[in-house]
């Protein structure tokens, strides 16, 4: 990462402000750590050790000194300052802190430092514009410093985990559906040698009881994949090329390939693949072979996307059929679906159903008695068709 000179902001501040703050830096550093301990539970636990707390105070003191050294100095680069924060990110990881706790600690420390700078400025009777400029300098660094912290944290984390765990962590990060930091994804992608694509497709794997362990070598090594969790899966950029090995899936294993989506929507592809896998296991999507491709079943997935609403629709649209015997229900439902789909004559419907035209005429008369004017209403016909299509897809006991 390339850092630009920041003297254009910090150099505008009067040197007397830096001179006034500098003697207070040791006390400010202690107050920063005390504030972090009081507000962040993870840090309170880590810094309960006196040596760890003393080290934190020293790191904070050094960082504050580097910040104050920039006051009134034109075109002073902050490479050293940011290197310190990268080092602090590494230390935070090895201390067992979460990335979020490390970032929060910096924000708390920034507020403590700002209060001290503001107090010094008021004692010097500096103008409000000068104090505003000091705040702009300090909080303008938040994004850059947070990124430096994160880079250091991610680097230490990548070094501490093996390739399989890194692949699994990246997969879980991208498919969680809760949002993620680009820096986190980028660091893990670099660690596993994966070039983040513009579009991505999720794959879900399902093992039947007694199936063998998922064999190695069926997936490219440099893709995000978690094959040991309760929801095993992978993310691939080019399904046709990357999933060629799935032809060798052992007995008992199946794969469901989601739809291709922009990288930011990887969680949606994963969700759709999991839904399709569930429907296939319930017999509501027919599969040929061990691999199910969602793009071939978009209509079914859309129709069964919300089964609760589908039940509400069916209960209303197909209510006239509810009191019939099962055989009569099935015969009339088949005739009704063909009729609303085709608007065909009795002979045309009879050919599609492979029954006598007279039989169809009798069924159509019965359907007219049951549904009445609804059969002439386009909106009602659509509702009836959707309900009948879904009824065909779902097992009788659903």
Tab-separated table of C-alpha atoms in Angstrom:
chain	number	residue	atom	x	y	z
A	1	UNK	CA	0.000	0.000	0.000
A	2	UNK	CA	1.382	3.442	-0.910
A	3	UNK	CA	0.917	6.271	1.561
A	4	UNK	CA	0.906	9.915	0.506
A	5	UNK	CA	2.372	12.874	2.424
A	6	UNK	CA	-0.030	14.137	5.076
A	7	UNK	CA	1.781	17.392	5.798
A	8	UNK	CA	-0.936	19.290	3.954
A	9	UNK	CA	-3.155	18.721	7.017
A	10	UNK	CA	-0.831	18.225	9.962
A	11	UNK	CA	1.606	20.948	8.865
A	12	UNK	CA	-1.147	23.552	9.186
A	13	UNK	CA	-1.369	23.019	12.936
A	14	UNK	CA	0.757	25.314	15.126
A	15	UNK	CA	3.883	23.699	16.522
A	16	UNK	CA	3.027	25.055	19.952
A	17	UNK	CA	0.110	22.599	20.043
A	18	UNK	CA	2.460	19.678	19.532
A	19	UNK	CA	4.861	21.106	22.114
A	20	UNK	CA	2.026	21.390	24.641
A	21	UNK	CA	0.813	17.819	24.099
A	22	UNK	CA	4.218	16.114	24.000
A	23	UNK	CA	4.933	16.160	27.787
A	24	UNK	CA	1.493	14.666	28.408
A	25	UNK	CA	1.961	11.703	26.089
A	26	UNK	CA	2.871	9.096	28.768
A	27	UNK	CA	-0.240	9.981	30.771
A	28	UNK	CA	-2.388	10.048	27.627
A	29	UNK	CA	-1.138	6.576	26.691
A	30	UNK	CA	-2.131	5.230	30.112
A	31	UNK	CA	-5.553	6.845	29.826
A	32	UNK	CA	-6.013	5.330	26.360
A	33	UNK	CA	-5.339	1.822	27.644
A	34	UNK	CA	-7.574	2.410	30.670
A	35	UNK	CA	-10.370	3.532	28.361
A	36	UNK	CA	-9.916	0.483	26.157
A	37	UNK	CA	-9.981	-1.843	29.178
A	38	UNK	CA	-13.141	-0.241	30.555
A	39	UNK	CA	-15.068	-0.302	27.279
A	40	UNK	CA	-13.962	-3.489	25.504
A	41	UNK	CA	-14.424	-6.749	27.362
A	42	UNK	CA	-11.929	-8.717	25.285
A	43	UNK	CA	-9.221	-6.162	25.993
A	44	UNK	CA	-10.004	-6.129	29.707
A	45	UNK	CA	-9.272	-9.847	29.834
A	46	UNK	CA	-6.054	-9.623	27.808
A	47	UNK	CA	-4.711	-6.581	29.661
A	48	UNK	CA	-5.484	-7.957	33.116
A	49	UNK	CA	-1.883	-9.171	32.960
A	50	UNK	CA	0.393	-6.341	34.126
A	51	UNK	CA	3.079	-7.077	31.546
A	52	UNK	CA	0.541	-7.089	28.702
A	53	UNK	CA	-0.907	-3.798	29.928
A	54	UNK	CA	2.534	-2.205	30.214
A	55	UNK	CA	3.365	-3.317	26.671
A	56	UNK	CA	0.078	-1.845	25.431
A	57	UNK	CA	0.848	1.474	27.118
A	58	UNK	CA	4.283	1.553	25.506
A	59	UNK	CA	2.905	0.791	22.038
A	60	UNK	CA	0.259	3.463	22.483
A	61	UNK	CA	2.853	6.000	23.674
A	62	UNK	CA	4.995	5.363	20.629
A	63	UNK	CA	2.046	5.739	18.243
A	64	UNK	CA	0.952	9.003	19.869
A	65	UNK	CA	4.476	10.375	19.629
A	66	UNK	CA	4.597	9.599	15.919
A	67	UNK	CA	1.263	11.348	15.448
A	68	UNK	CA	2.282	14.453	17.401
A	69	UNK	CA	5.655	14.584	15.609
A	70	UNK	CA	3.732	15.449	12.451
A	71	UNK	CA	2.281	18.660	13.929
A	72	UNK	CA	3.681	21.658	12.075
A	73	UNK	CA	6.078	19.558	9.997
A	74	UNK	CA	5.477	19.797	6.209
A	75	UNK	CA	5.304	16.673	4.059
A	76	UNK	CA	6.216	14.209	6.777
A	77	UNK	CA	5.421	10.695	5.658
A	78	UNK	CA	3.509	8.455	8.067
A	79	UNK	CA	5.007	5.160	6.889
A	80	UNK	CA	6.573	4.529	10.304
A	81	UNK	CA	3.307	5.265	12.066
A	82	UNK	CA	1.381	2.845	9.881
A	83	UNK	CA	4.077	0.204	10.245
A	84	UNK	CA	3.542	0.451	14.001
A	85	UNK	CA	-0.168	-0.158	13.555
A	86	UNK	CA	0.444	-3.139	11.297
A	87	UNK	CA	2.646	-4.517	14.046
A	88	UNK	CA	-0.107	-3.826	16.560
A	89	UNK	CA	-2.554	-5.741	14.381
A	90	UNK	CA	-0.223	-8.737	14.478
A	91	UNK	CA	0.157	-8.440	18.232
A	92	UNK	CA	-3.632	-8.262	18.681
A	93	UNK	CA	-4.068	-11.536	16.802
A	94	UNK	CA	-1.421	-13.326	18.848
A	95	UNK	CA	-2.981	-11.974	22.047
A	96	UNK	CA	-6.241	-13.681	21.097
A	97	UNK	CA	-8.191	-10.492	20.405
A	98	UNK	CA	-10.756	-10.453	17.634
A	99	UNK	CA	-10.199	-8.152	14.685
A	100	UNK	CA	-13.222	-6.100	15.745
A	101	UNK	CA	-11.824	-5.626	19.263
A	102	UNK	CA	-8.489	-4.417	17.882
A	103	UNK	CA	-10.249	-1.897	15.648
A	104	UNK	CA	-12.498	-0.742	18.490
A	105	UNK	CA	-9.456	-0.243	20.730
A	106	UNK	CA	-7.997	2.189	18.204
A	107	UNK	CA	-11.257	4.148	18.015
A	108	UNK	CA	-11.456	4.443	21.804
A	109	UNK	CA	-7.819	5.570	21.986
A	110	UNK	CA	-8.454	8.167	19.282
A	111	UNK	CA	-11.215	9.751	21.347
A	112	UNK	CA	-9.032	9.821	24.458
A	113	UNK	CA	-6.202	11.443	22.487
A	114	UNK	CA	-8.575	13.973	20.955
A	115	UNK	CA	-9.854	15.063	24.369
A	116	UNK	CA	-6.259	15.626	25.502
A	117	UNK	CA	-5.370	17.592	22.358
A	118	UNK	CA	-8.513	19.703	22.728
A	119	UNK	CA	-7.696	20.418	26.377
A	120	UNK	CA	-4.173	21.519	25.444
A	121	UNK	CA	-5.546	23.704	22.662
A	122	UNK	CA	-7.984	25.436	24.996
A	123	UNK	CA	-5.202	26.125	27.503
A	124	UNK	CA	-3.242	27.742	24.687
A	125	UNK	CA	-6.393	29.675	23.750
A	126	UNK	CA	-6.211	28.365	20.200
A	127	UNK	CA	-9.102	29.212	17.917
A	128	UNK	CA	-11.949	26.878	17.123
A	129	UNK	CA	-10.653	26.589	13.562
A	130	UNK	CA	-7.340	25.227	14.829
A	131	UNK	CA	-9.073	22.692	17.067
A	132	UNK	CA	-11.312	21.686	14.185
A	133	UNK	CA	-8.203	21.184	12.054
A	134	UNK	CA	-6.669	18.989	14.762
A	135	UNK	CA	-9.810	16.863	14.844
A	136	UNK	CA	-9.772	16.612	11.059
A	137	UNK	CA	-6.176	15.379	11.140
A	138	UNK	CA	-6.746	12.869	13.905
A	139	UNK	CA	-9.994	11.360	12.700
A	140	UNK	CA	-8.942	11.607	9.068
A	141	UNK	CA	-6.393	8.942	9.923
A	142	UNK	CA	-9.012	6.508	11.209
A	143	UNK	CA	-9.631	4.748	7.894
A	144	UNK	CA	-5.941	4.418	7.004
A	145	UNK	CA	-4.889	3.267	10.452
A	146	UNK	CA	-7.770	0.805	10.704
A	147	UNK	CA	-6.707	-0.663	7.362
A	148	UNK	CA	-3.120	-0.952	8.619
A	149	UNK	CA	-4.312	-2.698	11.779
A	150	UNK	CA	-6.429	-5.053	9.701
A	151	UNK	CA	-3.577	-5.820	7.309
A	152	UNK	CA	-1.321	-6.784	10.189
A	153	UNK	CA	-4.027	-8.822	11.865
A	154	UNK	CA	-4.906	-10.658	8.654
A	155	UNK	CA	-1.274	-11.377	7.860
A	156	UNK	CA	-0.690	-12.920	11.284
A	157	UNK	CA	-3.902	-14.900	11.012
A	158	UNK	CA	-3.003	-16.248	7.571
A	159	UNK	CA	0.419	-17.326	8.795
A	160	UNK	CA	-1.096	-19.163	11.753
A	161	UNK	CA	-3.577	-21.315	9.828
A	162	UNK	CA	-3.131	-24.046	7.245
A	163	UNK	CA	-4.422	-23.883	3.657
A	164	UNK	CA	-7.529	-26.017	4.312
A	165	UNK	CA	-8.649	-23.828	7.195
A	166	UNK	CA	-7.924	-20.667	5.202
A	167	UNK	CA	-10.068	-21.954	2.336
A	168	UNK	CA	-12.855	-22.821	4.776
A	169	UNK	CA	-12.679	-19.447	6.510
A	170	UNK	CA	-12.873	-17.597	3.197
A	171	UNK	CA	-15.825	-19.730	2.104
A	172	UNK	CA	-17.695	-19.038	5.353
A	173	UNK	CA	-16.877	-15.341	5.142
A	174	UNK	CA	-18.232	-14.980	1.603
A	175	UNK	CA	-21.381	-17.083	2.115
A	176	UNK	CA	-22.452	-15.902	5.570
A	177	UNK	CA	-24.732	-13.227	4.114
A	178	UNK	CA	-23.833	-10.749	6.872
A	179	UNK	CA	-21.390	-8.608	4.921
A	180	UNK	CA	-17.632	-8.705	5.179
A	181	UNK	CA	-14.580	-6.487	4.956
A	182	UNK	CA	-12.921	-6.492	1.551
A	183	UNK	CA	-9.537	-6.480	3.268
A	184	UNK	CA	-10.395	-9.687	5.128
A	185	UNK	CA	-11.479	-11.465	1.959
A	186	UNK	CA	-8.486	-10.156	0.051
A	187	UNK	CA	-5.989	-11.353	2.650
A	188	UNK	CA	-7.448	-14.856	2.724
A	189	UNK	CA	-7.645	-14.994	-1.078
A	190	UNK	CA	-3.957	-14.132	-1.322
A	191	UNK	CA	-3.138	-16.730	1.330
A	192	UNK	CA	-4.758	-19.552	-0.672
A	193	UNK	CA	-3.606	-18.267	-4.067
A	194	UNK	CA	-7.121	-17.466	-5.294
A	195	UNK	CA	-7.790	-14.565	-7.635
A	196	UNK	CA	-11.154	-13.080	-6.668
A	197	UNK	CA	-13.418	-13.225	-9.766
A	198	UNK	CA	-16.170	-10.846	-10.806
A	199	UNK	CA	-18.793	-13.616	-10.782
A	200	UNK	CA	-19.045	-16.670	-8.579
A	201	UNK	CA	-21.105	-19.852	-8.263
A	202	UNK	CA	-21.723	-21.744	-5.036
A	203	UNK	CA	-21.774	-25.529	-4.817
A	204	UNK	CA	-23.401	-27.486	-1.986
A	205	UNK	CA	-22.411	-31.059	-1.199
A	206	UNK	CA	-24.668	-33.605	0.488
A	207	UNK	CA	-23.648	-36.974	1.894
A	208	UNK	CA	-26.068	-39.837	2.448
A	209	UNK	CA	-25.734	-41.887	5.653
A	210	UNK	CA	-22.748	-44.200	5.372
A	211	UNK	CA	-21.122	-42.236	2.544
A	212	UNK	CA	-17.306	-42.214	2.517
A	213	UNK	CA	-15.288	-39.098	3.311
A	214	UNK	CA	-15.239	-36.450	0.598
A	215	UNK	CA	-12.322	-37.411	-1.652
A	216	UNK	CA	-9.447	-35.024	-2.148
A	217	UNK	CA	-8.659	-33.875	-5.663
A	218	UNK	CA	-12.230	-33.381	-6.903
A	219	UNK	CA	-11.982	-29.603	-6.515
A	220	UNK	CA	-9.229	-27.180	-7.496
A	221	UNK	CA	-6.950	-26.560	-4.529
A	222	UNK	CA	-7.125	-22.760	-4.739
A	223	UNK	CA	-10.859	-22.178	-4.242
A	224	UNK	CA	-12.805	-21.274	-1.102
A	225	UNK	CA	-14.240	-24.541	0.223
A	226	UNK	CA	-15.481	-25.934	3.526
A	227	UNK	CA	-15.943	-29.684	3.311
A	228	UNK	CA	-16.182	-30.550	7.013
A	229	UNK	CA	-18.992	-28.335	8.325
A	230	UNK	CA	-22.706	-29.112	8.571
A	231	UNK	CA	-23.189	-27.267	5.258
A	232	UNK	CA	-20.211	-28.319	3.105
A	233	UNK	CA	-19.674	-26.374	-0.073
A	234	UNK	CA	-17.341	-24.453	-2.342
A	235	UNK	CA	-17.205	-21.326	-4.498
A	236	UNK	CA	-16.009	-21.527	-8.087
A	237	UNK	CA	-15.565	-18.986	-10.864
A	238	UNK	CA	-16.134	-21.337	-13.803
A	239	UNK	CA	-18.374	-24.296	-12.894
A	240	UNK	CA	-17.887	-26.140	-16.177
A	241	UNK	CA	-14.098	-26.146	-15.760
A	242	UNK	CA	-13.730	-26.176	-11.987
A	243	UNK	CA	-16.304	-28.884	-11.316
A	244	UNK	CA	-15.204	-31.446	-13.876
A	245	UNK	CA	-14.029	-33.659	-11.033
A	246	UNK	CA	-17.577	-34.033	-9.726
A	247	UNK	CA	-18.122	-36.746	-12.312
A	248	UNK	CA	-16.022	-38.843	-9.947
A	249	UNK	CA	-18.212	-38.228	-6.888
A	250	UNK	CA	-18.332	-41.453	-4.867
A	251	UNK	CA	-21.591	-43.247	-4.172
A	252	UNK	CA	-23.614	-41.492	-1.493
A	253	UNK	CA	-22.482	-37.989	-2.404
A	254	UNK	CA	-24.414	-35.422	-4.440
A	255	UNK	CA	-23.637	-31.865	-5.499
A	256	UNK	CA	-25.976	-28.944	-6.151
A	257	UNK	CA	-24.584	-26.121	-8.280
A	258	UNK	CA	-26.099	-22.698	-7.613
A	259	UNK	CA	-26.519	-19.847	-10.066
A	260	UNK	CA	-23.725	-17.529	-11.193
A	261	UNK	CA	-23.899	-14.178	-9.405
A	262	UNK	CA	-21.719	-11.086	-8.864
A	263	UNK	CA	-19.060	-11.690	-6.228
A	264	UNK	CA	-20.896	-9.600	-3.629
A	265	UNK	CA	-23.914	-11.930	-3.892
A	266	UNK	CA	-22.078	-15.199	-3.246
A	267	UNK	CA	-24.300	-15.805	-0.218
A	268	UNK	CA	-27.381	-15.749	-2.480
A	269	UNK	CA	-25.953	-18.405	-4.793
A	270	UNK	CA	-25.163	-20.509	-1.718
A	271	UNK	CA	-28.691	-20.024	-0.341
A	272	UNK	CA	-30.295	-21.029	-3.632
A	273	UNK	CA	-28.071	-24.108	-3.923
A	274	UNK	CA	-28.968	-25.198	-0.383
A	275	UNK	CA	-32.670	-24.709	-1.103
A	276	UNK	CA	-32.441	-26.740	-4.310
A	277	UNK	CA	-30.572	-29.490	-2.477
A	278	UNK	CA	-33.291	-29.602	0.177
A	279	UNK	CA	-36.067	-29.771	-2.436
A	280	UNK	CA	-34.247	-32.553	-4.281
A	281	UNK	CA	-33.962	-34.570	-1.079
A	282	UNK	CA	-37.711	-34.146	-0.576
A	283	UNK	CA	-38.387	-35.394	-4.098
A	284	UNK	CA	-39.616	-32.031	-5.361
A	285	UNK	CA	-36.829	-31.610	-7.923
A	286	UNK	CA	-35.929	-34.534	-10.148
A	287	UNK	CA	-32.225	-35.134	-10.624
A	288	UNK	CA	-30.348	-37.266	-13.115
A	289	UNK	CA	-26.999	-38.301	-11.729
A	290	UNK	CA	-25.207	-36.901	-8.678
A	291	UNK	CA	-25.015	-33.265	-9.853
A	292	UNK	CA	-28.009	-30.904	-9.825
A	293	UNK	CA	-27.714	-27.617	-11.732
A	294	UNK	CA	-29.987	-24.905	-10.330
A	295	UNK	CA	-30.078	-22.977	-13.615
A	296	UNK	CA	-32.081	-25.870	-15.086
A	297	UNK	CA	-34.750	-25.560	-12.371
A	298	UNK	CA	-35.229	-21.806	-11.978
A	299	UNK	CA	-39.011	-21.992	-12.452
A	300	UNK	CA	-39.385	-24.689	-9.812
A	301	UNK	CA	-37.140	-22.822	-7.371
A	302	UNK	CA	-39.135	-19.643	-7.898
A	303	UNK	CA	-42.451	-21.440	-7.494
A	304	UNK	CA	-41.357	-23.144	-4.267
A	305	UNK	CA	-39.403	-20.218	-2.854
A	306	UNK	CA	-41.956	-19.598	-0.095
A	307	UNK	CA	-44.014	-22.652	0.783
A	308	UNK	CA	-46.015	-20.837	3.437
A	309	UNK	CA	-47.342	-18.328	0.904
A	310	UNK	CA	-47.844	-21.164	-1.539
A	311	UNK	CA	-50.064	-22.938	0.983
A	312	UNK	CA	-52.102	-19.756	1.387
A	313	UNK	CA	-52.475	-19.462	-2.374
A	314	UNK	CA	-53.441	-23.112	-2.831
A	315	UNK	CA	-55.931	-22.999	0.017
A	316	UNK	CA	-57.770	-20.143	-1.662
A	317	UNK	CA	-57.318	-20.935	-5.368
A	318	UNK	CA	-58.041	-24.676	-5.137
A	319	UNK	CA	-60.673	-24.569	-2.404
A	320	UNK	CA	-63.413	-25.865	-4.786
A	321	UNK	CA	-61.457	-29.138	-5.141
A	322	UNK	CA	-60.927	-29.641	-1.423
A	323	UNK	CA	-63.957	-31.814	-0.715
A	324	UNK	CA	-63.464	-34.287	-3.556
A	325	UNK	CA	-62.311	-37.881	-3.315
A	326	UNK	CA	-58.585	-38.277	-4.114
A	327	UNK	CA	-59.115	-39.873	-7.526
A	328	UNK	CA	-61.667	-37.300	-8.638
A	329	UNK	CA	-59.463	-34.516	-7.283
A	330	UNK	CA	-56.488	-35.732	-9.324
A	331	UNK	CA	-58.507	-36.146	-12.523
A	332	UNK	CA	-60.110	-32.713	-12.289
A	333	UNK	CA	-56.820	-31.075	-11.258
A	334	UNK	CA	-55.027	-32.522	-14.297
A	335	UNK	CA	-57.808	-31.366	-16.602
A	336	UNK	CA	-57.963	-27.925	-15.007
A	337	UNK	CA	-54.196	-27.386	-15.270
A	338	UNK	CA	-54.204	-28.309	-18.956
A	339	UNK	CA	-57.209	-26.097	-19.592
A	340	UNK	CA	-55.792	-22.966	-17.903
A	341	UNK	CA	-52.431	-23.495	-19.599
A	342	UNK	CA	-53.704	-24.042	-23.123
A	343	UNK	CA	-57.264	-22.683	-23.277
A	344	UNK	CA	-57.697	-25.574	-25.666
A	345	UNK	CA	-60.856	-27.317	-26.820
A	346	UNK	CA	-62.064	-30.587	-25.337
A	347	UNK	CA	-60.450	-32.680	-28.139
A	348	UNK	CA	-57.101	-30.863	-27.681
A	349	UNK	CA	-57.148	-31.364	-23.923
A	350	UNK	CA	-58.164	-34.990	-24.422
A	351	UNK	CA	-55.144	-35.597	-26.652
A	352	UNK	CA	-52.785	-34.174	-24.049
A	353	UNK	CA	-54.332	-36.203	-21.239
A	354	UNK	CA	-54.769	-39.341	-23.372
A	355	UNK	CA	-58.469	-39.664	-22.499
A	356	UNK	CA	-61.721	-39.562	-24.509
A	357	UNK	CA	-63.012	-36.095	-25.493
A	358	UNK	CA	-66.361	-36.897	-23.926
A	359	UNK	CA	-64.609	-37.542	-20.622
A	360	UNK	CA	-62.945	-34.136	-20.866
A	361	UNK	CA	-66.266	-32.430	-21.641
A	362	UNK	CA	-67.795	-33.953	-18.531
A	363	UNK	CA	-64.842	-32.819	-16.412
A	364	UNK	CA	-64.980	-29.298	-17.854
A	365	UNK	CA	-68.685	-29.033	-16.996
A	366	UNK	CA	-67.896	-30.138	-13.448
A	367	UNK	CA	-65.049	-27.626	-13.192
A	368	UNK	CA	-67.351	-24.839	-14.387
A	369	UNK	CA	-69.803	-25.804	-11.643
A	370	UNK	CA	-67.019	-25.720	-9.040
A	371	UNK	CA	-65.080	-22.617	-10.110
A	372	UNK	CA	-67.677	-20.580	-11.976
A	373	UNK	CA	-66.559	-17.183	-13.309
A	374	UNK	CA	-63.074	-17.571	-11.865
A	375	UNK	CA	-62.132	-19.596	-14.937
A	376	UNK	CA	-62.716	-16.508	-17.100
A	377	UNK	CA	-60.675	-14.128	-14.907
A	378	UNK	CA	-56.995	-13.932	-16.076
A	379	UNK	CA	-55.711	-13.175	-12.577
A	380	UNK	CA	-57.656	-16.052	-11.050
A	381	UNK	CA	-56.491	-18.384	-13.810
A	382	UNK	CA	-52.866	-17.488	-13.044
A	383	UNK	CA	-53.393	-18.149	-9.342
A	384	UNK	CA	-55.018	-21.490	-10.131
A	385	UNK	CA	-52.190	-22.465	-12.490
A	386	UNK	CA	-49.494	-21.610	-9.942
A	387	UNK	CA	-51.275	-23.566	-7.233
A	388	UNK	CA	-51.761	-26.603	-9.493
A	389	UNK	CA	-48.137	-26.554	-10.682
A	390	UNK	CA	-46.940	-26.466	-7.097
A	391	UNK	CA	-49.315	-29.251	-6.129
A	392	UNK	CA	-47.790	-31.446	-8.813
A	393	UNK	CA	-44.295	-30.782	-7.528
A	394	UNK	CA	-44.975	-31.416	-3.878
A	395	UNK	CA	-45.535	-34.856	-2.344
A	396	UNK	CA	-49.047	-35.601	-1.212
A	397	UNK	CA	-48.076	-35.563	2.483
A	398	UNK	CA	-46.628	-32.021	2.381
